[in-house]
Structures are given as structure tokens and as C-alpha cells.
Coordinates of N, CA and C and ligand atoms in Angstrom, one line a residue:
M376 N 130.2 53.2 134.9 CA 129.3 52.3 134.1 C 130.1 51.3 133.3
P377 N 129.7 50.1 133.2 CA 130.5 49.1 132.5 C 130.4 49.4 131.0
T378 N 131.5 49.2 130.2 CA 131.4 49.4 128.8 C 131.0 48.1 128.1
S379 N 130.3 48.2 127.0 CA 129.9 46.9 126.4 C 131.0 46.3 125.5
T380 N 132.0 47.1 125.2 CA 133.1 46.6 124.3 C 134.4 46.9 125.0
P381 N 134.8 46.2 126.0 CA 136.0 46.5 126.8 C 137.3 46.2 126.0
T382 N 137.2 45.4 125.0 CA 138.5 45.1 124.3 C 138.9 46.1 123.2
L383 N 138.0 47.0 122.8 CA 138.3 48.0 121.8 C 138.9 49.2 122.4
P384 N 140.0 49.7 121.7 CA 140.7 50.9 122.2 C 139.9 52.2 122.1
S385 N 140.2 53.2 122.9 CA 139.5 54.5 122.8 C 139.9 55.2 121.6
A386 N 139.0 55.9 121.0 CA 139.2 56.7 119.8 C 140.2 57.8 120.0
N387 N 140.2 58.3 121.3 CA 141.1 59.4 121.6 C 142.6 59.2 121.3
G388 N 143.0 57.9 121.4 CA 144.4 57.6 121.1 C 144.7 57.3 119.7
M389 N 143.7 57.4 118.8 CA 143.9 57.1 117.4 C 144.2 58.4 116.6
P390 N 145.2 58.4 115.7 CA 145.6 59.6 115.0 C 144.4 60.1 114.2
V391 N 144.3 61.4 114.2 CA 143.3 62.1 113.4 C 143.8 62.2 111.9
L392 N 143.0 61.6 111.0 CA 143.3 61.7 109.6 C 142.7 63.0 109.0
I393 N 141.4 63.2 109.3 CA 140.7 64.4 108.8 C 139.9 64.9 110.0
S394 N 140.2 66.2 110.3 CA 139.6 66.8 111.5 C 138.1 67.2 111.2
K395 N 137.4 67.4 112.3 CA 136.0 67.8 112.1 C 135.9 69.2 111.4
Q396 N 136.8 70.1 111.6 CA 136.8 71.3 110.8 C 137.0 71.1 109.3
Q397 N 138.0 70.2 109.0 CA 138.2 69.9 107.6 C 137.0 69.3 107.0
I398 N 136.4 68.4 107.7 CA 135.2 67.7 107.2 C 134.1 68.8 106.9
A399 N 133.9 69.7 107.9 CA 132.8 70.7 107.7 C 133.0 71.6 106.5
E400 N 134.3 71.9 106.3 CA 134.6 72.8 105.1 C 134.3 72.1 103.8
R401 N 134.8 70.8 103.7 CA 134.6 70.1 102.5 C 133.1 69.7 102.2
V402 N 132.4 69.4 103.3 CA 131.0 69.0 103.1 C 130.2 70.3 102.6
A403 N 130.6 71.4 103.2 CA 129.9 72.7 102.8 C 130.2 73.0 101.3
A404 N 131.4 72.7 100.9 CA 131.8 72.9 99.5 C 131.1 72.0 98.6
L405 N 130.9 70.7 99.0 CA 130.2 69.8 98.2 C 128.7 70.1 98.1
G406 N 128.2 70.6 99.2 CA 126.8 71.1 99.2 C 126.5 72.2 98.2
A407 N 127.5 73.1 98.2 CA 127.4 74.3 97.3 C 127.5 73.8 95.8
E408 N 128.4 72.8 95.6 CA 128.5 72.3 94.2 C 127.2 71.6 93.8
I409 N 126.6 70.8 94.7 CA 125.4 70.1 94.3 C 124.2 71.2 94.1
T410 N 124.2 72.2 95.0 CA 123.2 73.2 94.8 C 123.3 73.9 93.4
R411 N 124.5 74.1 93.0 CA 124.7 74.7 91.6 C 124.3 73.7 90.5
D412 N 124.7 72.5 90.7 CA 124.5 71.5 89.6 C 123.0 71.2 89.4
Y413 N 122.2 71.3 90.5 CA 120.8 71.0 90.4 C 119.9 72.3 90.5
E414 N 120.5 73.4 90.2 CA 119.8 74.7 90.4 C 118.4 74.7 89.8
G415 N 117.4 75.2 90.5 CA 116.1 75.2 90.0 C 115.3 73.9 90.1
G416 N 116.0 72.9 90.5 CA 115.3 71.6 90.7 C 115.3 71.1 92.1
S417 N 115.2 69.8 92.2 CA 115.2 69.2 93.5 C 115.9 67.8 93.4
V418 N 116.4 67.3 94.6 CA 117.1 66.0 94.6 C 116.5 65.1 95.7
V419 N 116.7 63.8 95.4 CA 116.4 62.8 96.4 C 117.8 62.3 96.9
L420 N 118.1 62.4 98.2 CA 119.3 61.9 98.7 C 119.0 60.5 99.3
I421 N 119.6 59.5 98.8 CA 119.4 58.1 99.3 C 120.7 57.7 100.1
G422 N 120.6 57.6 101.4 CA 121.7 57.3 102.2 C 121.8 55.8 102.4
V423 N 123.0 55.3 102.5 CA 123.3 53.9 102.8 C 123.5 53.7 104.3
L424 N 122.5 53.1 105.0 CA 122.6 52.9 106.4 C 123.8 51.9 106.8
K425 N 124.4 52.1 107.9 CA 124.2 53.2 108.8 C 125.3 54.3 108.6
G426 N 126.4 53.9 107.9 CA 127.6 54.7 107.9 C 127.3 56.1 107.3
A427 N 126.4 56.2 106.3 CA 126.2 57.5 105.6 C 125.3 58.5 106.4
A428 N 124.7 58.0 107.5 CA 123.7 58.9 108.1 C 124.3 60.2 108.5
I429 N 125.5 60.3 109.1 CA 126.0 61.5 109.6 C 126.4 62.4 108.4
F430 N 127.1 61.8 107.4 CA 127.5 62.6 106.2 C 126.2 63.1 105.5
L431 N 125.2 62.3 105.4 CA 124.0 62.8 104.7 C 123.3 63.9 105.5
S432 N 123.3 63.8 106.8 CA 122.7 64.9 107.6 C 123.4 66.2 107.4
D433 N 124.7 66.2 107.4 CA 125.5 67.4 107.2 C 125.4 67.9 105.7
L434 N 125.5 67.0 104.8 CA 125.4 67.4 103.4 C 124.1 68.0 103.0
A435 N 123.0 67.3 103.5 CA 121.6 67.8 103.2 C 121.5 69.2 103.6
R436 N 122.0 69.6 104.8 CA 121.8 71.0 105.3 C 122.7 72.0 104.6
S437 N 123.7 71.5 103.8 CA 124.5 72.5 103.1 C 124.0 72.5 101.6
I438 N 122.9 71.8 101.3 CA 122.3 71.9 100.0 C 121.1 72.8 100.1
K439 N 121.1 73.9 99.2 CA 120.1 74.9 99.3 C 119.0 74.8 98.3
I440 N 118.7 73.7 97.8 CA 117.5 73.4 97.0 C 116.8 72.3 97.8
D441 N 115.5 72.1 97.3 CA 114.7 71.0 98.0 C 115.4 69.7 97.9
A442 N 115.6 69.1 99.0 CA 116.2 67.7 99.1 C 115.4 66.8 100.0
T443 N 114.9 65.7 99.4 CA 114.2 64.8 100.3 C 115.2 63.6 100.6
F444 N 114.8 62.8 101.6 CA 115.7 61.7 102.0 C 115.0 60.4 101.8
D445 N 115.8 59.4 101.6 CA 115.4 58.0 101.7 C 116.6 57.3 102.2
F446 N 116.4 56.0 102.6 CA 117.6 55.2 103.1 C 117.4 53.8 102.6
V447 N 118.6 53.2 102.3 CA 118.6 51.8 102.0 C 119.6 51.2 103.0
A448 N 119.5 49.9 103.2 CA 120.4 49.2 104.0 C 120.9 47.9 103.3
V449 N 122.1 47.7 103.4 CA 122.7 46.4 102.7 C 123.5 45.7 103.8
S450 N 123.6 44.4 103.6 CA 124.5 43.6 104.4 C 125.5 43.0 103.5
S451 N 126.7 43.0 103.9 CA 127.7 42.2 103.1 C 128.1 41.1 104.0
Y452 N 128.1 39.9 103.5 CA 128.5 38.7 104.3 C 129.9 38.8 104.6
G453 N 130.3 38.3 105.8 CA 131.7 38.2 106.1 C 132.1 39.0 107.3
R454 N 133.4 39.2 107.5 CA 133.9 39.7 108.7 C 133.7 41.2 108.7
A455 N 133.9 41.8 109.9 CA 133.6 43.2 110.1 C 134.3 44.1 109.2
R456 N 135.6 43.9 108.9 CA 136.4 44.9 108.2 C 136.4 44.6 106.7
V457 N 136.0 43.4 106.3 CA 136.2 43.0 104.9 C 134.9 42.8 104.2
S458 N 134.8 43.5 103.0 CA 133.6 43.3 102.2 C 133.8 41.9 101.4
S459 N 132.8 41.0 101.6 CA 133.0 39.7 101.0 C 132.7 39.7 99.5
G460 N 132.0 40.7 99.1 CA 131.6 40.8 97.7 C 130.1 40.5 97.5
A461 N 129.6 39.7 98.4 CA 128.2 39.3 98.3 C 127.4 40.4 99.0
V462 N 126.5 41.2 98.3 CA 125.8 42.2 98.9 C 124.3 41.9 98.9
K463 N 123.6 42.1 100.0 CA 122.2 41.8 100.0 C 121.4 43.1 100.5
L464 N 120.3 43.4 99.8 CA 119.5 44.5 100.2 C 118.7 44.1 101.4
I465 N 118.8 44.8 102.5 CA 117.9 44.5 103.7 C 116.9 45.6 104.0
K466 N 117.1 46.7 103.4 CA 116.0 47.7 103.5 C 116.0 48.5 102.1
D467 N 114.8 48.5 101.5 CA 114.7 49.2 100.2 C 114.2 50.6 100.4
I468 N 114.2 51.4 99.4 CA 113.6 52.8 99.5 C 112.1 52.8 99.8
D469 N 111.7 53.8 100.4 CA 110.2 53.9 100.8 C 109.4 54.5 99.8
N470 N 110.0 55.5 99.0 CA 109.2 56.2 98.0 C 109.7 56.1 96.6
P471 N 108.8 56.1 95.6 CA 109.3 56.0 94.2 C 110.2 57.0 93.8
I472 N 111.2 56.7 93.0 CA 112.2 57.7 92.5 C 112.1 57.8 91.0
E473 N 111.1 57.2 90.3 CA 111.0 57.3 88.9 C 110.9 58.8 88.5
G474 N 111.8 59.2 87.5 CA 111.7 60.5 87.0 C 112.4 61.6 87.9
K475 N 113.0 61.1 89.0 CA 113.6 62.1 90.0 C 115.1 62.1 89.8
H476 N 115.7 63.2 90.3 CA 117.1 63.3 90.3 C 117.6 62.8 91.7
V477 N 118.4 61.7 91.6 CA 118.8 60.9 92.8 C 120.3 61.0 93.0
I478 N 120.6 61.2 94.2 CA 122.1 61.1 94.6 C 122.2 60.0 95.7
L479 N 122.9 59.0 95.4 CA 123.2 57.9 96.4 C 124.3 58.5 97.3
V480 N 124.1 58.4 98.6 CA 125.1 59.0 99.5 C 125.7 57.9 100.4
E481 N 127.0 57.8 100.3 CA 127.7 56.7 101.0 C 128.8 57.3 101.9
D482 N 129.2 56.5 102.9 CA 130.3 57.0 103.8 C 131.6 56.8 103.1
I483 N 131.8 55.6 102.5 CA 133.2 55.3 101.9 C 133.0 54.4 100.8
L484 N 133.7 54.8 99.7 CA 133.7 53.9 98.5 C 135.1 53.2 98.6
D485 N 134.9 51.9 98.8 CA 136.1 51.0 99.0 C 136.3 50.1 97.8
T486 N 135.9 48.9 97.9 CA 136.0 48.0 96.7 C 135.1 48.4 95.6
G487 N 134.0 49.1 96.0 CA 133.0 49.6 95.0 C 131.9 48.6 94.8
L488 N 132.0 47.4 95.5 CA 131.0 46.4 95.3 C 129.6 46.8 95.7
T489 N 129.5 47.5 96.9 CA 128.3 47.9 97.4 C 127.6 49.0 96.5
M490 N 128.4 49.9 96.1 CA 127.8 51.0 95.3 C 127.5 50.5 93.9
S491 N 128.2 49.6 93.3 CA 127.8 49.2 92.0 C 126.6 48.3 92.0
Y492 N 126.4 47.6 93.1 CA 125.2 46.8 93.3 C 124.0 47.8 93.5
L493 N 124.2 48.8 94.4 CA 123.1 49.7 94.6 C 122.7 50.6 93.4
R494 N 123.8 51.0 92.6 CA 123.5 51.8 91.4 C 122.7 51.0 90.4
G495 N 123.0 49.7 90.2 CA 122.2 48.9 89.3 C 120.8 48.7 89.8
L496 N 120.6 48.6 91.1 CA 119.3 48.4 91.7 C 118.5 49.7 91.5
M497 N 119.1 50.8 91.8 CA 118.4 52.1 91.7 C 118.0 52.5 90.2
L498 N 118.9 52.1 89.3 CA 118.6 52.4 87.9 C 117.4 51.7 87.4
Q499 N 117.1 50.5 88.0 CA 115.9 49.8 87.6 C 114.6 50.6 87.9
H500 N 114.7 51.6 88.8 CA 113.5 52.4 89.2 C 113.4 53.6 88.2
K501 N 114.3 53.7 87.2 CA 114.2 54.7 86.2 C 114.2 56.2 86.8
P502 N 115.2 56.5 87.5 CA 115.3 57.9 88.0 C 115.7 58.8 86.8
A503 N 115.4 60.1 86.8 CA 115.8 61.0 85.8 C 117.3 61.1 85.7
S504 N 118.0 61.0 86.8 CA 119.5 60.9 86.8 C 119.9 60.3 88.1
L505 N 121.1 59.7 88.1 CA 121.6 59.1 89.3 C 123.1 59.4 89.5
K506 N 123.4 60.0 90.6 CA 124.8 60.3 90.9 C 125.2 59.7 92.2
I507 N 126.5 59.7 92.5 CA 127.0 59.1 93.8 C 127.8 60.2 94.5
A508 N 127.5 60.4 95.8 CA 128.3 61.2 96.7 C 128.9 60.4 97.8
T509 N 130.2 60.5 98.0 CA 130.8 59.7 99.1 C 131.7 60.6 99.9
C510 N 131.7 60.4 101.2 CA 132.5 61.2 102.1 C 134.0 60.8 101.8
L511 N 134.3 59.5 101.8 CA 135.7 59.1 101.5 C 135.7 58.2 100.3
D512 N 136.9 58.2 99.7 CA 137.1 57.4 98.5 C 138.5 56.7 98.7
K513 N 138.6 55.4 98.7 CA 139.8 54.7 98.7 C 140.1 54.0 97.4
P514 N 140.5 54.8 96.4 CA 140.6 54.3 95.0 C 141.5 53.0 94.9
A515 N 142.5 52.9 95.8 CA 143.5 51.8 95.7 C 142.8 50.5 95.9
R516 N 141.7 50.5 96.6 CA 141.0 49.2 97.0 C 140.0 48.7 96.0
R517 N 139.8 49.5 94.9 CA 138.7 49.2 94.0 C 138.8 47.8 93.3
L518 N 137.7 47.0 93.3 CA 137.6 45.8 92.6 C 136.7 45.8 91.4
V519 N 135.8 46.8 91.4 CA 134.9 47.0 90.2 C 135.0 48.5 89.8
P520 N 134.9 48.7 88.5 CA 135.1 50.1 88.1 C 133.9 51.0 88.4
I521 N 134.0 51.8 89.4 CA 133.0 52.8 89.7 C 133.6 54.0 90.4
E522 N 133.1 55.2 90.0 CA 133.6 56.4 90.6 C 132.5 57.2 91.1
A523 N 132.7 58.0 92.2 CA 131.7 58.9 92.7 C 131.8 60.2 92.0
D524 N 130.6 60.9 91.9 CA 130.5 62.2 91.2 C 131.0 63.3 92.2
Y525 N 130.7 63.0 93.5 CA 131.1 64.0 94.5 C 131.8 63.3 95.6
V526 N 133.1 63.7 95.8 CA 134.0 63.0 96.8 C 134.5 64.1 97.7
A527 N 134.3 63.9 99.0 CA 134.8 64.9 100.0 C 136.3 64.7 100.1
F528 N 136.8 63.5 100.3 CA 138.2 63.2 100.5 C 138.6 61.9 99.9
K529 N 139.7 61.9 99.1 CA 140.4 60.7 98.7 C 141.4 60.3 99.8
I530 N 141.4 59.1 100.2 CA 142.4 58.7 101.3 C 143.1 57.4 100.9
P531 N 144.3 57.2 101.5 CA 145.1 56.0 101.2 C 144.4 54.8 101.8
N532 N 145.0 53.6 101.5 CA 144.4 52.4 101.9 C 144.7 52.1 103.4
H533 N 143.8 52.7 104.2 CA 144.0 52.5 105.7 C 142.6 52.4 106.3
F534 N 142.3 51.6 107.2 CA 141.0 51.5 107.8 C 140.8 52.7 108.7
V535 N 139.6 53.3 108.6 CA 139.3 54.5 109.4 C 138.0 54.4 110.1
I536 N 137.9 55.1 111.2 CA 136.6 55.2 111.9 C 136.2 56.6 112.2
G537 N 135.0 56.8 112.6 CA 134.4 58.1 112.9 C 133.6 58.7 111.8
Y538 N 132.9 59.8 112.2 CA 132.0 60.5 111.2 C 131.1 59.5 110.5
G539 N 130.5 58.6 111.3 CA 129.6 57.6 110.7 C 130.2 56.2 110.5
M540 N 131.5 56.2 110.4 CA 132.2 54.9 110.1 C 132.5 54.1 111.3
D541 N 132.4 52.8 111.3 CA 132.5 52.0 112.5 C 133.6 51.0 112.3
Y542 N 134.0 50.4 113.5 CA 134.6 49.1 113.5 C 133.7 48.3 114.5
A543 N 133.1 47.2 114.0 CA 132.2 46.4 114.9 C 131.2 47.3 115.5
E544 N 130.6 48.2 114.7 CA 129.5 49.1 115.2 C 129.9 50.2 116.1
V545 N 131.1 50.2 116.5 CA 131.6 51.2 117.5 C 132.3 52.4 116.7
Y546 N 132.3 53.5 117.3 CA 133.0 54.8 116.9 C 132.3 55.6 115.9
R547 N 131.0 55.2 115.5 CA 130.3 56.0 114.5 C 130.1 57.5 114.9
N548 N 130.0 57.7 116.2 CA 129.8 59.1 116.7 C 131.1 59.9 117.0
V549 N 132.2 59.3 116.7 CA 133.5 60.1 116.8 C 133.4 61.2 115.8
E550 N 133.8 62.4 116.2 CA 133.6 63.6 115.3 C 134.7 63.7 114.2
D551 N 135.9 63.3 114.5 CA 136.9 63.4 113.5 C 137.0 62.0 112.8
I552 N 137.6 62.0 111.6 CA 137.9 60.7 111.0 C 139.3 60.3 111.4
R553 N 139.4 59.1 112.0 CA 140.7 58.7 112.7 C 141.1 57.3 112.1
L554 N 142.5 57.1 112.2 CA 143.1 55.9 111.7 C 142.9 54.8 112.8
F555 N 142.3 53.7 112.4 CA 142.1 52.6 113.3 C 143.3 51.8 113.4
P556 N 143.8 51.5 114.6 CA 145.1 50.7 114.7 C 145.0 49.3 114.1
E557 N 145.9 49.0 113.2 CA 145.9 47.6 112.6 C 145.9 46.5 113.6
E558 N 146.7 46.7 114.7 CA 146.9 45.7 115.7 C 145.6 45.4 116.5
A559 N 144.6 46.3 116.5 CA 143.4 46.1 117.2 C 142.3 45.4 116.3
A560 N 142.6 45.3 115.1 CA 141.7 44.7 114.1 C 141.7 43.2 114.2
A561 N 140.6 42.5 114.2 CA 140.6 41.1 114.2 C 140.8 40.6 112.8
H562 N 141.8 39.6 112.7 CA 142.1 39.1 111.3 C 141.5 37.7 111.2
Ligands
IMP839 P1 132.7 48.4 99.4 O1 131.6 47.6 98.9 O2 133.9 47.6 99.6 O3 133.0 49.7 98.6 O4 132.3 48.7 100.8 C1 132.1 49.9 101.3 C2 131.7 49.7 102.7 O5 132.7 49.1 103.5 C3 131.5 51.1 103.4 O6 130.2 51.6 103.2 C4 131.9 50.8 104.8 O7 130.7 50.3 105.5 C5 132.8 49.7 104.8 N1 134.2 50.2 104.9 C6 135.2 50.2 103.9 N2 136.3 50.7 104.3 C7 136.0 51.2 105.6 C8 136.9 51.9 106.6 O8 138.0 52.2 106.4 N3 136.2 52.1 107.8 C9 134.9 51.7 108.0 N4 134.2 51.1 107.1 C10 134.7 50.8 105.9
MG840 MG1 128.6 51.6 104.8

């Protein structure tokens, strides 16, 4: 079968930064922490499409209190690898969150521009509380001051793919988190 993206390298040759076993352990621990923090209550998990879909689905199942889902989608103008800073909402939440305990769920907190934009937007809906959960955190790349409340892994400044994260929409279904080769990236 012809591949649609013949120029991109296979993920199998990319070094594993975080294995699927390590991911499973940390996500389970985060779920347990969230379960304790919201004991007796419920949470609304708001995933940022598309990268957070896989993390959200694993995290949700490790949370042992009622958790409902919603999703937002944003587009940042610019090239595939680089956040330009201009963020636009292209899909809003479907259900009201006023008075609810909300956790924004993201694949990776990089410059922080996306999350600080979304946090501001969600706060306008007057949730009872608003926290941020991210699978990965690249603190070295931050351009605006924002921290996640729940972080699965802090990583150095290197572009990664897998576990929901893409390069040019490819590799989201790769099970491990892998280092994307710099030489394959379009500059
Ligand atoms: P921020 O606004 O710079 O924090 O952008 C975060 C978004 O950039 C993430 O949700 C990802 O979609 C994307 N991103 C940042 N770093 C990476 C990476 O290493 N791999 C894949 N996507 C990334
Ligand atoms: Mg994303």
C-alpha cells in the first residue's frame, strides 16, 4: 500500500524517550492523585484536540470519581513545529462549566501560549475551580508564566512524537514518546 507521507522517517528508528510502560505508571499515579484531590466530587476534563486525546482517555480511566469530557480545538498560525503565538479557538466546549470543577488536559506545555489563552477563556465561564493537567512539560521553552497542576513528565527542550503528539499530523498513534530527529524537521 502506498504511504501518504513517504518523506517522513519511521518512528521505529527514533530513540524512545519515555516508554509506554513508564507512561502507564505515571498516568495511573496522576489519576490516583486527582481522585484524592477531588474525593466526593466530580470533574470535567477538557481535552485540547487532537494531541491530548490519548492522554485524556488513559487519564480518565485512572480517575475513580465521576469525570465527564469535553473538548476544545485551537489552531496556532505558523509552521508545523513552531507555535507562532497567535492562538485561535476553532472548537468551543459543548456543555456549560459554570460552577464545575474543571481540569484542562493538554499533551504538552511548551511556550505556554496555548494554555494561557485557554485558561483565560475557560475562566470566563466561571468554573468552581480550574486546573491544568499535562502529559509533558518543557519548562525551558516557556514564553509566558504558566504552570500545570498535574505533570506526568518534565522533559528537556527536544521535539517529541507519539502518545498523541504529532509531526505534521503523523505519529500520534505511536505508543512510546520518541525523540523526533532534528534533521527530518522542516525549518
Ligand atoms: P504552546 O502554546 O507552545 O505551549 O504549544 C503547545 C502545543 O505545541 C502542544 O499542544 C503541541 O501541539 C505543540 N508542541 C509543542 N512541543 C511539541 C513537541 O515536542 N511535539 C509535538 N507537539 C509539540
Ligand atoms: Mg496540542
